[in-house]
Amino acid sequence: QVQLVESGGGLVQAGGSLRLSCAASGRTFRSQVWGWFRQAPGKERAFVAAITWSGTITDYADSDEGRFTISRDNAKNTVYLQMRSLKPEDTAVYYCAATQSGYSGPYYSLTGYVYWGQGTQVTVSS
């Protein structure tokens, strides 16, 4: 089992930045993929970004690439999502997720992720 705990959410003005963290505990594997998803009120949960254990492969939603950066610190078993130039439409609950060992993609698919955190609220004011 893998436990994921997100932190770093909050209220920020449009144009501002936030860095989300996802701390993993339990039995993690080098072949897992780690992702960030978000869910706005009344909308479906949507892919934001993903990264492999090695960090050599990253993937982003088209709407976020260039503003968001996913990274990881394996020594701390933590994945980060740096968000810049935030917009009101980025307001959502952000979830960290991890796949089973050996998952090969697609990285944007919710169904590939079996471990989920409880989410952290990000609110961007205009």
Short mmCIF file of N, CA and C in Angstrom, two decimals:
data_model
loop_
_atom_site.label_atom_id
_atom_site.label_comp_id
_atom_site.label_asym_id
_atom_site.label_seq_id
_atom_site.Cartn_x
_atom_site.Cartn_y
_atom_site.Cartn_z
N GLN A 1 0.83 -1.20 0.00
CA GLN A 1 0.00 0.00 0.00
C GLN A 1 0.87 1.25 0.00
N VAL A 2 0.36 2.25 -0.65
CA VAL A 2 1.04 3.54 -0.72
C VAL A 2 0.10 4.60 -0.17
N GLN A 3 0.59 5.43 0.69
CA GLN A 3 -0.19 6.54 1.22
C GLN A 3 0.38 7.84 0.68
N LEU A 4 -0.51 8.70 0.24
CA LEU A 4 -0.11 9.98 -0.35
C LEU A 4 -0.76 11.11 0.42
N VAL A 5 0.03 12.12 0.74
CA VAL A 5 -0.49 13.27 1.47
C VAL A 5 -0.05 14.54 0.75
N GLU A 6 -1.03 15.30 0.28
CA GLU A 6 -0.74 16.55 -0.41
C GLU A 6 -0.70 17.70 0.58
N SER A 7 0.04 18.72 0.22
CA SER A 7 0.08 19.96 0.99
C SER A 7 0.48 21.10 0.07
N GLY A 8 0.32 22.31 0.56
CA GLY A 8 0.77 23.47 -0.19
C GLY A 8 -0.32 24.27 -0.88
N GLY A 9 -1.55 23.79 -0.81
CA GLY A 9 -2.64 24.54 -1.40
C GLY A 9 -2.95 25.78 -0.61
N GLY A 10 -3.82 26.61 -1.18
CA GLY A 10 -4.21 27.84 -0.48
C GLY A 10 -4.86 28.82 -1.42
N LEU A 11 -4.96 30.04 -0.94
CA LEU A 11 -5.57 31.14 -1.71
C LEU A 11 -4.46 32.02 -2.27
N VAL A 12 -4.53 32.30 -3.55
CA VAL A 12 -3.52 33.12 -4.20
C VAL A 12 -4.20 34.02 -5.22
N GLN A 13 -3.63 35.17 -5.47
CA GLN A 13 -4.18 36.06 -6.49
C GLN A 13 -3.76 35.60 -7.88
N ALA A 14 -4.55 35.97 -8.85
CA ALA A 14 -4.21 35.66 -10.23
C ALA A 14 -2.82 36.19 -10.57
N GLY A 15 -2.05 35.37 -11.27
CA GLY A 15 -0.69 35.73 -11.59
C GLY A 15 0.33 35.24 -10.58
N GLY A 16 -0.16 34.77 -9.46
CA GLY A 16 0.73 34.28 -8.41
C GLY A 16 1.18 32.86 -8.63
N SER A 17 1.93 32.35 -7.65
CA SER A 17 2.51 31.00 -7.73
C SER A 17 2.21 30.21 -6.47
N LEU A 18 2.18 28.91 -6.62
CA LEU A 18 2.08 27.98 -5.50
C LEU A 18 2.90 26.75 -5.83
N ARG A 19 3.42 26.10 -4.79
CA ARG A 19 4.07 24.81 -4.98
C ARG A 19 3.36 23.78 -4.11
N LEU A 20 2.82 22.79 -4.77
CA LEU A 20 2.18 21.68 -4.08
C LEU A 20 3.19 20.58 -3.84
N SER A 21 3.02 19.89 -2.72
CA SER A 21 3.88 18.76 -2.40
C SER A 21 3.02 17.53 -2.18
N CYS A 22 3.59 16.38 -2.51
CA CYS A 22 2.92 15.11 -2.29
C CYS A 22 3.93 14.17 -1.65
N ALA A 23 3.72 13.88 -0.39
CA ALA A 23 4.63 12.99 0.34
C ALA A 23 4.07 11.57 0.32
N ALA A 24 4.90 10.64 -0.10
CA ALA A 24 4.49 9.25 -0.20
C ALA A 24 5.10 8.43 0.92
N SER A 25 4.32 7.52 1.44
CA SER A 25 4.83 6.57 2.44
C SER A 25 4.29 5.19 2.09
N GLY A 26 4.87 4.21 2.72
CA GLY A 26 4.48 2.85 2.40
C GLY A 26 5.42 2.25 1.37
N ARG A 27 4.93 1.29 0.65
CA ARG A 27 5.77 0.55 -0.28
C ARG A 27 5.72 1.19 -1.67
N THR A 28 6.73 1.96 -1.99
CA THR A 28 6.80 2.58 -3.30
C THR A 28 7.77 1.84 -4.18
N PHE A 29 7.60 1.97 -5.49
CA PHE A 29 8.39 1.22 -6.46
C PHE A 29 8.98 2.16 -7.49
N ARG A 30 10.13 1.78 -7.98
CA ARG A 30 10.81 2.61 -8.96
C ARG A 30 10.06 2.67 -10.28
N SER A 31 9.23 1.72 -10.57
CA SER A 31 8.53 1.71 -11.85
C SER A 31 7.16 2.34 -11.78
N GLN A 32 6.85 3.00 -10.68
CA GLN A 32 5.57 3.69 -10.59
C GLN A 32 5.64 5.03 -11.30
N VAL A 33 4.49 5.48 -11.76
CA VAL A 33 4.33 6.82 -12.31
C VAL A 33 3.51 7.63 -11.31
N TRP A 34 3.89 8.88 -11.16
CA TRP A 34 3.24 9.77 -10.20
C TRP A 34 2.59 10.93 -10.95
N GLY A 35 1.38 11.24 -10.56
CA GLY A 35 0.66 12.27 -11.29
C GLY A 35 -0.05 13.25 -10.39
N TRP A 36 -0.39 14.37 -10.99
CA TRP A 36 -1.26 15.37 -10.38
C TRP A 36 -2.52 15.52 -11.23
N PHE A 37 -3.65 15.54 -10.56
CA PHE A 37 -4.93 15.76 -11.20
C PHE A 37 -5.64 16.88 -10.44
N ARG A 38 -6.67 17.44 -11.05
CA ARG A 38 -7.44 18.46 -10.36
C ARG A 38 -8.92 18.31 -10.70
N GLN A 39 -9.73 18.75 -9.77
CA GLN A 39 -11.17 18.68 -9.96
C GLN A 39 -11.80 19.98 -9.50
N ALA A 40 -12.36 20.70 -10.46
CA ALA A 40 -13.06 21.93 -10.16
C ALA A 40 -14.52 21.62 -9.84
N PRO A 41 -15.20 22.51 -9.13
CA PRO A 41 -16.61 22.24 -8.79
C PRO A 41 -17.45 21.98 -10.03
N GLY A 42 -18.19 20.91 -9.99
CA GLY A 42 -19.08 20.58 -11.10
C GLY A 42 -18.40 20.00 -12.32
N LYS A 43 -17.10 19.74 -12.22
CA LYS A 43 -16.36 19.20 -13.37
C LYS A 43 -15.73 17.86 -13.01
N GLU A 44 -15.35 17.14 -14.04
CA GLU A 44 -14.68 15.86 -13.82
C GLU A 44 -13.21 16.09 -13.44
N ARG A 45 -12.68 15.08 -12.76
CA ARG A 45 -11.26 15.15 -12.42
C ARG A 45 -10.42 15.10 -13.69
N ALA A 46 -9.44 15.97 -13.77
CA ALA A 46 -8.68 16.12 -15.01
C ALA A 46 -7.17 16.01 -14.75
N PHE A 47 -6.48 15.50 -15.73
CA PHE A 47 -5.03 15.34 -15.67
C PHE A 47 -4.33 16.69 -15.69
N VAL A 48 -3.28 16.80 -14.87
CA VAL A 48 -2.48 18.02 -14.86
C VAL A 48 -1.05 17.71 -15.32
N ALA A 49 -0.41 16.75 -14.66
CA ALA A 49 0.98 16.44 -14.99
C ALA A 49 1.35 15.08 -14.41
N ALA A 50 2.40 14.48 -14.97
CA ALA A 50 2.87 13.20 -14.48
C ALA A 50 4.38 13.12 -14.62
N ILE A 51 4.98 12.25 -13.82
CA ILE A 51 6.42 12.08 -13.85
C ILE A 51 6.76 10.65 -13.48
N THR A 52 7.77 10.10 -14.13
CA THR A 52 8.22 8.76 -13.78
C THR A 52 9.14 8.82 -12.57
N TRP A 53 9.41 7.64 -12.02
CA TRP A 53 10.26 7.60 -10.83
C TRP A 53 11.62 8.23 -11.09
N SER A 54 12.17 7.94 -12.24
CA SER A 54 13.48 8.48 -12.56
C SER A 54 13.45 9.97 -12.84
N GLY A 55 12.28 10.47 -13.15
CA GLY A 55 12.16 11.88 -13.49
C GLY A 55 12.53 12.19 -14.93
N THR A 56 12.88 11.17 -15.68
CA THR A 56 13.31 11.41 -17.06
C THR A 56 12.14 11.64 -18.01
N ILE A 57 10.97 11.20 -17.62
CA ILE A 57 9.78 11.41 -18.46
C ILE A 57 8.76 12.21 -17.68
N THR A 58 8.31 13.30 -18.28
CA THR A 58 7.23 14.10 -17.72
C THR A 58 6.17 14.31 -18.78
N ASP A 59 4.97 14.55 -18.34
CA ASP A 59 3.86 14.77 -19.26
C ASP A 59 2.96 15.83 -18.65
N TYR A 60 2.41 16.67 -19.49
CA TYR A 60 1.57 17.77 -19.01
C TYR A 60 0.30 17.88 -19.84
N ALA A 61 -0.75 18.35 -19.20
CA ALA A 61 -1.94 18.73 -19.94
C ALA A 61 -1.58 19.94 -20.81
N ASP A 62 -2.16 20.01 -21.97
CA ASP A 62 -1.82 21.10 -22.90
C ASP A 62 -2.06 22.47 -22.29
N SER A 63 -3.08 22.56 -21.46
CA SER A 63 -3.45 23.87 -20.90
C SER A 63 -2.47 24.34 -19.83
N ASP A 64 -1.65 23.42 -19.31
CA ASP A 64 -0.78 23.74 -18.18
C ASP A 64 0.69 23.82 -18.56
N GLU A 65 1.04 23.20 -19.69
CA GLU A 65 2.46 23.16 -20.03
C GLU A 65 3.00 24.57 -20.20
N GLY A 66 4.14 24.78 -19.59
CA GLY A 66 4.75 26.11 -19.63
C GLY A 66 4.49 26.89 -18.36
N ARG A 67 3.38 26.61 -17.69
CA ARG A 67 3.09 27.29 -16.42
C ARG A 67 3.36 26.39 -15.23
N PHE A 68 3.18 25.10 -15.41
CA PHE A 68 3.34 24.14 -14.32
C PHE A 68 4.58 23.28 -14.57
N THR A 69 5.25 22.92 -13.48
CA THR A 69 6.41 22.05 -13.55
C THR A 69 6.29 20.97 -12.49
N ILE A 70 6.37 19.73 -12.93
CA ILE A 70 6.34 18.61 -11.99
C ILE A 70 7.77 18.14 -11.77
N SER A 71 8.07 17.79 -10.53
CA SER A 71 9.41 17.31 -10.20
C SER A 71 9.30 16.35 -9.02
N ARG A 72 10.42 15.71 -8.69
CA ARG A 72 10.38 14.78 -7.57
C ARG A 72 11.72 14.77 -6.86
N ASP A 73 11.64 14.40 -5.60
CA ASP A 73 12.84 14.21 -4.78
C ASP A 73 12.73 12.80 -4.21
N ASN A 74 13.44 11.87 -4.82
CA ASN A 74 13.31 10.48 -4.42
C ASN A 74 13.83 10.24 -3.01
N ALA A 75 14.80 11.01 -2.60
CA ALA A 75 15.33 10.86 -1.24
C ALA A 75 14.27 11.17 -0.20
N LYS A 76 13.36 12.07 -0.56
CA LYS A 76 12.28 12.45 0.36
C LYS A 76 10.97 11.78 0.01
N ASN A 77 10.97 10.98 -1.04
CA ASN A 77 9.73 10.33 -1.51
C ASN A 77 8.62 11.35 -1.71
N THR A 78 8.97 12.43 -2.35
CA THR A 78 8.04 13.55 -2.51
C THR A 78 8.01 14.02 -3.96
N VAL A 79 6.81 14.29 -4.43
CA VAL A 79 6.60 14.85 -5.75
C VAL A 79 6.05 16.26 -5.60
N TYR A 80 6.49 17.15 -6.46
CA TYR A 80 6.09 18.56 -6.38
C TYR A 80 5.37 18.99 -7.65
N LEU A 81 4.53 19.98 -7.50
CA LEU A 81 3.93 20.65 -8.64
C LEU A 81 4.09 22.14 -8.43
N GLN A 82 5.00 22.73 -9.18
CA GLN A 82 5.20 24.18 -9.14
C GLN A 82 4.25 24.82 -10.13
N MET A 83 3.42 25.72 -9.65
CA MET A 83 2.43 26.37 -10.50
C MET A 83 2.71 27.87 -10.54
N ARG A 84 2.79 28.41 -11.73
CA ARG A 84 3.09 29.83 -11.93
C ARG A 84 1.99 30.46 -12.77
N SER A 85 1.95 31.77 -12.75
CA SER A 85 0.98 32.52 -13.56
C SER A 85 -0.42 31.93 -13.40
N LEU A 86 -0.81 31.75 -12.17
CA LEU A 86 -2.09 31.09 -11.90
C LEU A 86 -3.26 31.95 -12.35
N LYS A 87 -4.30 31.25 -12.80
CA LYS A 87 -5.51 31.90 -13.31
C LYS A 87 -6.70 31.46 -12.45
N PRO A 88 -7.76 32.23 -12.42
CA PRO A 88 -8.94 31.81 -11.67
C PRO A 88 -9.45 30.44 -12.09
N GLU A 89 -9.29 30.10 -13.36
CA GLU A 89 -9.76 28.79 -13.84
C GLU A 89 -8.89 27.63 -13.35
N ASP A 90 -7.79 27.93 -12.69
CA ASP A 90 -6.98 26.88 -12.06
C ASP A 90 -7.55 26.49 -10.69
N THR A 91 -8.56 27.20 -10.23
CA THR A 91 -9.16 26.88 -8.95
C THR A 91 -9.75 25.47 -8.98
N ALA A 92 -9.32 24.65 -8.02
CA ALA A 92 -9.76 23.26 -7.98
C ALA A 92 -9.16 22.59 -6.75
N VAL A 93 -9.62 21.38 -6.50
CA VAL A 93 -8.93 20.50 -5.55
C VAL A 93 -7.89 19.73 -6.36
N TYR A 94 -6.66 19.76 -5.90
CA TYR A 94 -5.57 19.10 -6.60
C TYR A 94 -5.23 17.80 -5.87
N TYR A 95 -5.15 16.73 -6.65
CA TYR A 95 -4.91 15.41 -6.10
C TYR A 95 -3.58 14.85 -6.63
N CYS A 96 -2.86 14.21 -5.74
CA CYS A 96 -1.68 13.45 -6.11
C CYS A 96 -2.10 11.99 -6.28
N ALA A 97 -1.47 11.31 -7.22
CA ALA A 97 -1.83 9.92 -7.48
C ALA A 97 -0.61 9.13 -7.92
N ALA A 98 -0.69 7.82 -7.75
CA ALA A 98 0.41 6.95 -8.18
C ALA A 98 -0.17 5.68 -8.80
N THR A 99 0.56 5.16 -9.76
CA THR A 99 0.13 3.94 -10.43
C THR A 99 0.67 2.71 -9.72
N GLN A 100 0.28 1.58 -10.20
CA GLN A 100 0.91 0.34 -9.76
C GLN A 100 2.30 0.25 -10.38
N SER A 101 3.09 -0.66 -9.86
CA SER A 101 4.42 -0.88 -10.40
C SER A 101 4.32 -1.37 -11.84
N GLY A 102 5.18 -0.84 -12.70
CA GLY A 102 5.26 -1.31 -14.07
C GLY A 102 4.29 -0.66 -15.04
N TYR A 103 3.59 0.34 -14.59
CA TYR A 103 2.63 1.02 -15.48
C TYR A 103 3.37 1.74 -16.58
N SER A 104 2.86 1.57 -17.82
CA SER A 104 3.56 2.16 -18.96
C SER A 104 2.77 3.25 -19.66
N GLY A 105 1.64 3.61 -19.15
CA GLY A 105 0.89 4.71 -19.73
C GLY A 105 -0.42 4.26 -20.32
N PRO A 106 -1.25 5.18 -20.81
CA PRO A 106 -0.97 6.61 -20.91
C PRO A 106 -0.98 7.31 -19.56
N TYR A 107 -0.11 8.26 -19.40
CA TYR A 107 0.06 8.92 -18.12
C TYR A 107 -1.12 9.83 -17.77
N TYR A 108 -1.87 10.25 -18.76
CA TYR A 108 -2.98 11.17 -18.50
C TYR A 108 -4.26 10.47 -18.07
N SER A 109 -4.27 9.16 -18.11
CA SER A 109 -5.50 8.41 -17.83
C SER A 109 -5.70 8.19 -16.34
N LEU A 110 -6.85 8.63 -15.83
CA LEU A 110 -7.17 8.43 -14.41
C LEU A 110 -7.18 6.96 -14.04
N THR A 111 -7.61 6.12 -14.95
CA THR A 111 -7.78 4.70 -14.62
C THR A 111 -6.45 4.01 -14.37
N GLY A 112 -5.36 4.64 -14.77
CA GLY A 112 -4.05 4.04 -14.53
C GLY A 112 -3.54 4.23 -13.12
N TYR A 113 -4.17 5.10 -12.37
CA TYR A 113 -3.69 5.47 -11.03
C TYR A 113 -4.55 4.77 -9.98
N VAL A 114 -3.90 4.09 -9.07
CA VAL A 114 -4.63 3.30 -8.07
C VAL A 114 -4.49 3.86 -6.66
N TYR A 115 -3.53 4.72 -6.46
CA TYR A 115 -3.34 5.33 -5.15
C TYR A 115 -3.60 6.83 -5.27
N TRP A 116 -4.39 7.36 -4.34
CA TRP A 116 -4.79 8.76 -4.40
C TRP A 116 -4.64 9.41 -3.03
N GLY A 117 -4.26 10.67 -3.05
CA GLY A 117 -4.26 11.45 -1.83
C GLY A 117 -5.63 12.03 -1.56
N GLN A 118 -5.74 12.77 -0.49
CA GLN A 118 -7.03 13.33 -0.09
C GLN A 118 -7.32 14.65 -0.78
N GLY A 119 -6.33 15.23 -1.42
CA GLY A 119 -6.52 16.47 -2.16
C GLY A 119 -6.18 17.70 -1.34
N THR A 120 -5.80 18.75 -2.05
CA THR A 120 -5.53 20.04 -1.43
C THR A 120 -6.19 21.13 -2.28
N GLN A 121 -6.85 22.06 -1.62
CA GLN A 121 -7.62 23.09 -2.32
C GLN A 121 -6.70 24.21 -2.78
N VAL A 122 -6.85 24.57 -4.04
CA VAL A 122 -6.17 25.74 -4.60
C VAL A 122 -7.25 26.70 -5.09
N THR A 123 -7.20 27.91 -4.59
CA THR A 123 -8.17 28.92 -4.98
C THR A 123 -7.42 30.13 -5.52
N VAL A 124 -7.75 30.52 -6.74
CA VAL A 124 -7.09 31.66 -7.39
C VAL A 124 -8.12 32.77 -7.54
N SER A 125 -7.87 33.88 -6.91
CA SER A 125 -8.81 35.00 -6.96
C SER A 125 -8.43 35.95 -8.10
N SER A 126 -9.44 36.58 -8.67
CA SER A 126 -9.20 37.48 -9.80
C SER A 126 -8.94 38.89 -9.34
#
